[in-house]
């Protein structure tokens, strides 16, 4: 009996340690201050609904619908409302610690994203982890230019204001960043694919490395 009790206690201790980085717990423990209209009770409901295999949606405090679309051991994807999408990802570091990377994407005429990093307790980390500095607020269009361009294509770059970027998390810990040019005239918009290219960054345990 005593050995059985010790075994049970050991199970709970080890479970508590692993739960620190379990996505369900990471999501539920996210500070209300980050998204005040989606409190802890609502986040718990979303996880419970998802586990039950039913539509994981709640009415948030703004009277809008929030949907949990995906929940795995390392990532969660939510449609916070009709205009905002949130991806939460746990990245494992080589020293056995973890960090949280979030990508919040706003939808208007085009999609614009912001990337943030936190420690496993949701304390903000002032580190770009290999991404170009200020990639969400002031990165130059030249960063996304293809290597060889015709002179006429270079004229497009001069009209790149405002210049935005959209980010998305792909499998295998890859972030893909796509340039967005909302105010270009239609004929110039068609040329952007010939001028710009997506950039991909893969997490290697320390940084997001350009691949």
PDB file of C-alpha atoms in Angstrom:
ATOM      1  CA  UNK A   1       0.000   0.000   0.000  1.00  0.00           C
ATOM      2  CA  UNK A   2       2.775   2.391   0.933  1.00  0.00           C
ATOM      3  CA  UNK A   3       4.587   1.709  -2.354  1.00  0.00           C
ATOM      4  CA  UNK A   4       1.356   2.336  -4.241  1.00  0.00           C
ATOM      5  CA  UNK A   5       0.919   5.730  -2.550  1.00  0.00           C
ATOM      6  CA  UNK A   6       4.517   6.688  -3.339  1.00  0.00           C
ATOM      7  CA  UNK A   7       3.960   5.692  -6.960  1.00  0.00           C
ATOM      8  CA  UNK A   8       0.840   7.857  -7.182  1.00  0.00           C
ATOM      9  CA  UNK A   9       2.624  10.844  -5.614  1.00  0.00           C
ATOM     10  CA  UNK A  10       5.527  10.433  -8.019  1.00  0.00           C
ATOM     11  CA  UNK A  11       3.095  10.443 -10.898  1.00  0.00           C
ATOM     12  CA  UNK A  12       1.569  13.738  -9.793  1.00  0.00           C
ATOM     13  CA  UNK A  13       4.956  15.365  -9.199  1.00  0.00           C
ATOM     14  CA  UNK A  14       6.240  14.386 -12.629  1.00  0.00           C
ATOM     15  CA  UNK A  15       2.928  15.402 -14.149  1.00  0.00           C
ATOM     16  CA  UNK A  16       3.153  18.843 -12.563  1.00  0.00           C
ATOM     17  CA  UNK A  17       6.635  19.334 -13.988  1.00  0.00           C
ATOM     18  CA  UNK A  18       5.612  18.366 -17.507  1.00  0.00           C
ATOM     19  CA  UNK A  19       2.420  20.417 -17.242  1.00  0.00           C
ATOM     20  CA  UNK A  20       4.506  23.558 -17.029  1.00  0.00           C
ATOM     21  CA  UNK A  21       5.027  23.452 -20.778  1.00  0.00           C
ATOM     22  CA  UNK A  22       1.853  21.560 -21.775  1.00  0.00           C
ATOM     23  CA  UNK A  23      -0.023  23.790 -24.222  1.00  0.00           C
ATOM     24  CA  UNK A  24      -3.355  23.488 -22.436  1.00  0.00           C
ATOM     25  CA  UNK A  25      -1.774  24.825 -19.245  1.00  0.00           C
ATOM     26  CA  UNK A  26       0.261  27.437 -21.102  1.00  0.00           C
ATOM     27  CA  UNK A  27      -2.908  28.730 -22.775  1.00  0.00           C
ATOM     28  CA  UNK A  28      -5.076  28.668 -19.658  1.00  0.00           C
ATOM     29  CA  UNK A  29      -2.363  30.418 -17.610  1.00  0.00           C
ATOM     30  CA  UNK A  30      -1.918  33.175 -20.171  1.00  0.00           C
ATOM     31  CA  UNK A  31      -2.323  36.515 -18.340  1.00  0.00           C
ATOM     32  CA  UNK A  32      -5.745  38.115 -18.744  1.00  0.00           C
ATOM     33  CA  UNK A  33      -3.951  41.397 -19.445  1.00  0.00           C
ATOM     34  CA  UNK A  34      -2.847  40.125 -22.871  1.00  0.00           C
ATOM     35  CA  UNK A  35      -6.428  39.564 -24.021  1.00  0.00           C
ATOM     36  CA  UNK A  36      -8.759  40.999 -21.354  1.00  0.00           C
ATOM     37  CA  UNK A  37     -11.893  39.916 -23.223  1.00  0.00           C
ATOM     38  CA  UNK A  38     -10.858  36.227 -22.949  1.00  0.00           C
ATOM     39  CA  UNK A  39     -10.489  35.392 -19.275  1.00  0.00           C
ATOM     40  CA  UNK A  40      -9.203  32.203 -17.637  1.00  0.00           C
ATOM     41  CA  UNK A  41     -12.655  30.619 -17.338  1.00  0.00           C
ATOM     42  CA  UNK A  42     -13.280  31.155 -21.041  1.00  0.00           C
ATOM     43  CA  UNK A  43      -9.890  29.727 -21.964  1.00  0.00           C
ATOM     44  CA  UNK A  44     -10.597  26.671 -19.809  1.00  0.00           C
ATOM     45  CA  UNK A  45     -13.972  26.191 -21.493  1.00  0.00           C
ATOM     46  CA  UNK A  46     -12.351  26.331 -24.923  1.00  0.00           C
ATOM     47  CA  UNK A  47      -9.862  23.611 -23.976  1.00  0.00           C
ATOM     48  CA  UNK A  48     -12.581  21.433 -22.496  1.00  0.00           C
ATOM     49  CA  UNK A  49     -14.781  21.767 -25.577  1.00  0.00           C
ATOM     50  CA  UNK A  50     -11.848  20.963 -27.843  1.00  0.00           C
ATOM     51  CA  UNK A  51     -11.019  17.837 -25.839  1.00  0.00           C
ATOM     52  CA  UNK A  52     -14.662  16.735 -26.085  1.00  0.00           C
ATOM     53  CA  UNK A  53     -14.462  16.938 -29.886  1.00  0.00           C
ATOM     54  CA  UNK A  54     -17.171  19.590 -30.223  1.00  0.00           C
ATOM     55  CA  UNK A  55     -16.879  23.099 -31.665  1.00  0.00           C
ATOM     56  CA  UNK A  56     -14.601  24.940 -29.229  1.00  0.00           C
ATOM     57  CA  UNK A  57     -16.141  28.407 -29.161  1.00  0.00           C
ATOM     58  CA  UNK A  58     -17.184  30.894 -26.496  1.00  0.00           C
ATOM     59  CA  UNK A  59     -18.750  34.332 -26.444  1.00  0.00           C
ATOM     60  CA  UNK A  60     -15.983  36.606 -25.159  1.00  0.00           C
ATOM     61  CA  UNK A  61     -16.442  39.706 -23.010  1.00  0.00           C
ATOM     62  CA  UNK A  62     -16.816  41.901 -26.110  1.00  0.00           C
ATOM     63  CA  UNK A  63     -19.836  39.896 -27.231  1.00  0.00           C
ATOM     64  CA  UNK A  64     -17.842  38.351 -30.086  1.00  0.00           C
ATOM     65  CA  UNK A  65     -17.112  34.690 -30.784  1.00  0.00           C
ATOM     66  CA  UNK A  66     -13.685  33.218 -30.031  1.00  0.00           C
ATOM     67  CA  UNK A  67     -12.867  29.819 -31.530  1.00  0.00           C
ATOM     68  CA  UNK A  68     -10.063  27.445 -30.557  1.00  0.00           C
ATOM     69  CA  UNK A  69      -9.214  25.805 -33.894  1.00  0.00           C
ATOM     70  CA  UNK A  70      -6.233  23.672 -32.902  1.00  0.00           C
ATOM     71  CA  UNK A  71      -4.637  22.491 -29.667  1.00  0.00           C
ATOM     72  CA  UNK A  72      -1.602  20.183 -29.602  1.00  0.00           C
ATOM     73  CA  UNK A  73       1.204  19.599 -27.115  1.00  0.00           C
ATOM     74  CA  UNK A  74       3.133  22.574 -28.495  1.00  0.00           C
ATOM     75  CA  UNK A  75       0.742  24.931 -30.241  1.00  0.00           C
ATOM     76  CA  UNK A  76      -2.705  26.511 -30.133  1.00  0.00           C
ATOM     77  CA  UNK A  77      -4.481  28.414 -32.897  1.00  0.00           C
ATOM     78  CA  UNK A  78      -7.387  30.714 -32.133  1.00  0.00           C
ATOM     79  CA  UNK A  79      -9.684  32.988 -34.070  1.00  0.00           C
ATOM     80  CA  UNK A  80     -10.066  35.640 -31.373  1.00  0.00           C
ATOM     81  CA  UNK A  81     -12.743  37.440 -33.379  1.00  0.00           C
ATOM     82  CA  UNK A  82     -13.593  38.088 -37.017  1.00  0.00           C
ATOM     83  CA  UNK A  83     -10.518  40.297 -37.466  1.00  0.00           C
ATOM     84  CA  UNK A  84      -7.822  38.818 -35.200  1.00  0.00           C
ATOM     85  CA  UNK A  85      -6.100  35.425 -35.279  1.00  0.00           C
ATOM     86  CA  UNK A  86      -3.661  34.182 -32.624  1.00  0.00           C
ATOM     87  CA  UNK A  87      -1.082  31.398 -32.760  1.00  0.00           C
ATOM     88  CA  UNK A  88       0.693  30.309 -29.558  1.00  0.00           C
ATOM     89  CA  UNK A  89       3.736  28.062 -29.846  1.00  0.00           C
ATOM     90  CA  UNK A  90       6.053  26.487 -27.279  1.00  0.00           C
ATOM     91  CA  UNK A  91       9.648  26.317 -28.531  1.00  0.00           C
ATOM     92  CA  UNK A  92      12.029  23.880 -26.839  1.00  0.00           C
ATOM     93  CA  UNK A  93      15.526  25.208 -26.157  1.00  0.00           C
ATOM     94  CA  UNK A  94      18.759  23.210 -26.116  1.00  0.00           C
ATOM     95  CA  UNK A  95      19.140  23.825 -22.362  1.00  0.00           C
ATOM     96  CA  UNK A  96      15.815  21.987 -21.744  1.00  0.00           C
ATOM     97  CA  UNK A  97      13.904  25.195 -20.988  1.00  0.00           C
ATOM     98  CA  UNK A  98      11.046  26.474 -23.132  1.00  0.00           C
ATOM     99  CA  UNK A  99       9.905  29.797 -24.508  1.00  0.00           C
ATOM    100  CA  UNK A 100       6.540  30.907 -25.864  1.00  0.00           C
ATOM    101  CA  UNK A 101       6.240  32.528 -29.270  1.00  0.00           C
ATOM    102  CA  UNK A 102       2.961  34.197 -30.247  1.00  0.00           C
ATOM    103  CA  UNK A 103       1.890  35.459 -33.652  1.00  0.00           C
ATOM    104  CA  UNK A 104      -1.092  37.792 -33.707  1.00  0.00           C
ATOM    105  CA  UNK A 105      -2.493  38.601 -37.136  1.00  0.00           C
ATOM    106  CA  UNK A 106      -4.891  41.450 -37.887  1.00  0.00           C
ATOM    107  CA  UNK A 107      -7.072  41.292 -40.982  1.00  0.00           C
ATOM    108  CA  UNK A 108      -8.118  44.381 -42.923  1.00  0.00           C
ATOM    109  CA  UNK A 109      -7.469  45.008 -46.622  1.00  0.00           C
ATOM    110  CA  UNK A 110      -4.401  42.809 -46.073  1.00  0.00           C
ATOM    111  CA  UNK A 111      -3.144  40.795 -43.112  1.00  0.00           C
ATOM    112  CA  UNK A 112      -0.545  42.238 -40.739  1.00  0.00           C
ATOM    113  CA  UNK A 113       1.187  40.271 -37.977  1.00  0.00           C
ATOM    114  CA  UNK A 114       3.163  40.908 -34.830  1.00  0.00           C
ATOM    115  CA  UNK A 115       5.482  38.391 -33.176  1.00  0.00           C
ATOM    116  CA  UNK A 116       6.171  38.298 -29.423  1.00  0.00           C
ATOM    117  CA  UNK A 117       8.290  36.105 -27.153  1.00  0.00           C
ATOM    118  CA  UNK A 118       7.741  35.124 -23.499  1.00  0.00           C
ATOM    119  CA  UNK A 119       9.271  32.768 -20.990  1.00  0.00           C
ATOM    120  CA  UNK A 120       7.171  29.782 -19.951  1.00  0.00           C
ATOM    121  CA  UNK A 121       5.535  31.910 -17.213  1.00  0.00           C
ATOM    122  CA  UNK A 122       4.451  34.554 -19.719  1.00  0.00           C
ATOM    123  CA  UNK A 123       7.068  37.116 -18.780  1.00  0.00           C
ATOM    124  CA  UNK A 124       7.916  39.159 -21.875  1.00  0.00           C
ATOM    125  CA  UNK A 125      11.377  38.521 -23.361  1.00  0.00           C
ATOM    126  CA  UNK A 126      13.159  41.385 -25.093  1.00  0.00           C
ATOM    127  CA  UNK A 127      14.899  39.236 -27.695  1.00  0.00           C
ATOM    128  CA  UNK A 128      14.316  38.765 -31.414  1.00  0.00           C
ATOM    129  CA  UNK A 129      15.812  35.217 -31.375  1.00  0.00           C
ATOM    130  CA  UNK A 130      17.373  35.634 -34.813  1.00  0.00           C
ATOM    131  CA  UNK A 131      14.528  37.451 -36.548  1.00  0.00           C
ATOM    132  CA  UNK A 132      15.444  40.753 -38.255  1.00  0.00           C
ATOM    133  CA  UNK A 133      15.224  43.532 -35.700  1.00  0.00           C
ATOM    134  CA  UNK A 134      11.871  45.334 -35.684  1.00  0.00           C
ATOM    135  CA  UNK A 135      10.536  43.008 -38.364  1.00  0.00           C
ATOM    136  CA  UNK A 136       7.011  43.926 -37.391  1.00  0.00           C
ATOM    137  CA  UNK A 137       7.576  47.672 -37.204  1.00  0.00           C
ATOM    138  CA  UNK A 138       9.849  49.194 -39.766  1.00  0.00           C
ATOM    139  CA  UNK A 139      11.651  46.416 -41.620  1.00  0.00           C
ATOM    140  CA  UNK A 140      12.813  47.632 -45.014  1.00  0.00           C
ATOM    141  CA  UNK A 141      11.151  46.245 -48.164  1.00  0.00           C
ATOM    142  CA  UNK A 142      14.666  45.567 -49.466  1.00  0.00           C
ATOM    143  CA  UNK A 143      14.922  42.666 -47.018  1.00  0.00           C
ATOM    144  CA  UNK A 144      12.353  40.748 -49.104  1.00  0.00           C
ATOM    145  CA  UNK A 145      13.687  41.619 -52.554  1.00  0.00           C
ATOM    146  CA  UNK A 146      14.719  38.819 -54.862  1.00  0.00           C
ATOM    147  CA  UNK A 147      18.392  38.746 -55.805  1.00  0.00           C
ATOM    148  CA  UNK A 148      18.099  39.907 -59.416  1.00  0.00           C
ATOM    149  CA  UNK A 149      15.598  42.545 -60.481  1.00  0.00           C
ATOM    150  CA  UNK A 150      14.935  44.477 -63.659  1.00  0.00           C
ATOM    151  CA  UNK A 151      15.233  48.250 -63.367  1.00  0.00           C
ATOM    152  CA  UNK A 152      11.497  48.701 -63.954  1.00  0.00           C
ATOM    153  CA  UNK A 153      10.739  46.350 -61.062  1.00  0.00           C
ATOM    154  CA  UNK A 154      12.903  48.396 -58.723  1.00  0.00           C
ATOM    155  CA  UNK A 155      10.455  51.266 -59.195  1.00  0.00           C
ATOM    156  CA  UNK A 156       7.875  49.286 -57.236  1.00  0.00           C
ATOM    157  CA  UNK A 157      10.031  49.451 -54.117  1.00  0.00           C
ATOM    158  CA  UNK A 158       9.842  53.239 -54.163  1.00  0.00           C
ATOM    159  CA  UNK A 159       6.061  52.995 -53.796  1.00  0.00           C
ATOM    160  CA  UNK A 160       6.108  50.583 -50.855  1.00  0.00           C
ATOM    161  CA  UNK A 161       4.377  52.694 -48.217  1.00  0.00           C
ATOM    162  CA  UNK A 162       2.962  51.504 -45.986  1.00  0.00           C
ATOM    163  CA  UNK A 163       4.844  48.198 -46.006  1.00  0.00           C
ATOM    164  CA  UNK A 164       3.527  45.384 -43.821  1.00  0.00           C
ATOM    165  CA  UNK A 165       4.330  41.752 -43.131  1.00  0.00           C
ATOM    166  CA  UNK A 166       2.243  38.683 -42.376  1.00  0.00           C
ATOM    167  CA  UNK A 167       3.702  35.834 -40.300  1.00  0.00           C
ATOM    168  CA  UNK A 168       2.560  32.244 -39.932  1.00  0.00           C
ATOM    169  CA  UNK A 169       3.819  29.249 -37.977  1.00  0.00           C
ATOM    170  CA  UNK A 170       4.340  26.118 -40.069  1.00  0.00           C
ATOM    171  CA  UNK A 171       5.053  22.545 -38.904  1.00  0.00           C
ATOM    172  CA  UNK A 172       8.619  21.725 -37.783  1.00  0.00           C
ATOM    173  CA  UNK A 173       8.940  25.072 -35.970  1.00  0.00           C
ATOM    174  CA  UNK A 174       9.163  27.233 -39.069  1.00  0.00           C
ATOM    175  CA  UNK A 175       7.921  30.814 -39.270  1.00  0.00           C
ATOM    176  CA  UNK A 176       7.178  32.095 -42.765  1.00  0.00           C
ATOM    177  CA  UNK A 177       7.000  35.864 -43.251  1.00  0.00           C
ATOM    178  CA  UNK A 178       5.261  37.337 -46.288  1.00  0.00           C
ATOM    179  CA  UNK A 179       5.486  40.994 -47.402  1.00  0.00           C
ATOM    180  CA  UNK A 180       2.213  42.899 -47.763  1.00  0.00           C
ATOM    181  CA  UNK A 181       1.614  46.090 -49.745  1.00  0.00           C
ATOM    182  CA  UNK A 182      -1.971  47.253 -49.133  1.00  0.00           C
ATOM    183  CA  UNK A 183      -1.975  50.541 -51.049  1.00  0.00           C
ATOM    184  CA  UNK A 184      -0.363  49.477 -54.308  1.00  0.00           C
ATOM    185  CA  UNK A 185      -2.365  50.031 -57.458  1.00  0.00           C
ATOM    186  CA  UNK A 186      -3.769  46.831 -58.955  1.00  0.00           C
ATOM    187  CA  UNK A 187      -1.299  46.653 -61.821  1.00  0.00           C
ATOM    188  CA  UNK A 188       1.630  46.945 -59.417  1.00  0.00           C
ATOM    189  CA  UNK A 189       0.163  44.428 -56.974  1.00  0.00           C
ATOM    190  CA  UNK A 190       0.366  41.790 -59.712  1.00  0.00           C
ATOM    191  CA  UNK A 191       4.126  42.354 -59.919  1.00  0.00           C
ATOM    192  CA  UNK A 192       4.905  41.924 -56.231  1.00  0.00           C
ATOM    193  CA  UNK A 193       5.413  38.158 -56.533  1.00  0.00           C
ATOM    194  CA  UNK A 194       8.082  38.796 -59.154  1.00  0.00           C
ATOM    195  CA  UNK A 195       9.825  41.336 -56.934  1.00  0.00           C
ATOM    196  CA  UNK A 196       9.471  40.007 -53.389  1.00  0.00           C
ATOM    197  CA  UNK A 197       9.877  36.607 -51.799  1.00  0.00           C
ATOM    198  CA  UNK A 198       8.784  35.066 -48.532  1.00  0.00           C
ATOM    199  CA  UNK A 199      11.362  34.549 -45.824  1.00  0.00           C
ATOM    200  CA  UNK A 200      11.425  31.403 -43.701  1.00  0.00           C
ATOM    201  CA  UNK A 201      13.008  30.984 -40.282  1.00  0.00           C
ATOM    202  CA  UNK A 202      13.440  27.615 -38.552  1.00  0.00           C
ATOM    203  CA  UNK A 203      13.874  27.203 -34.794  1.00  0.00           C
ATOM    204  CA  UNK A 204      17.128  25.337 -34.053  1.00  0.00           C
ATOM    205  CA  UNK A 205      16.924  25.259 -30.265  1.00  0.00           C
ATOM    206  CA  UNK A 206      18.555  28.669 -29.818  1.00  0.00           C
ATOM    207  CA  UNK A 207      17.402  31.029 -32.582  1.00  0.00           C
ATOM    208  CA  UNK A 208      15.107  31.241 -35.589  1.00  0.00           C
ATOM    209  CA  UNK A 209      17.560  30.735 -38.441  1.00  0.00           C
ATOM    210  CA  UNK A 210      16.885  32.027 -41.952  1.00  0.00           C
ATOM    211  CA  UNK A 211      16.556  29.040 -44.296  1.00  0.00           C
TER     212      UNK A 211
END
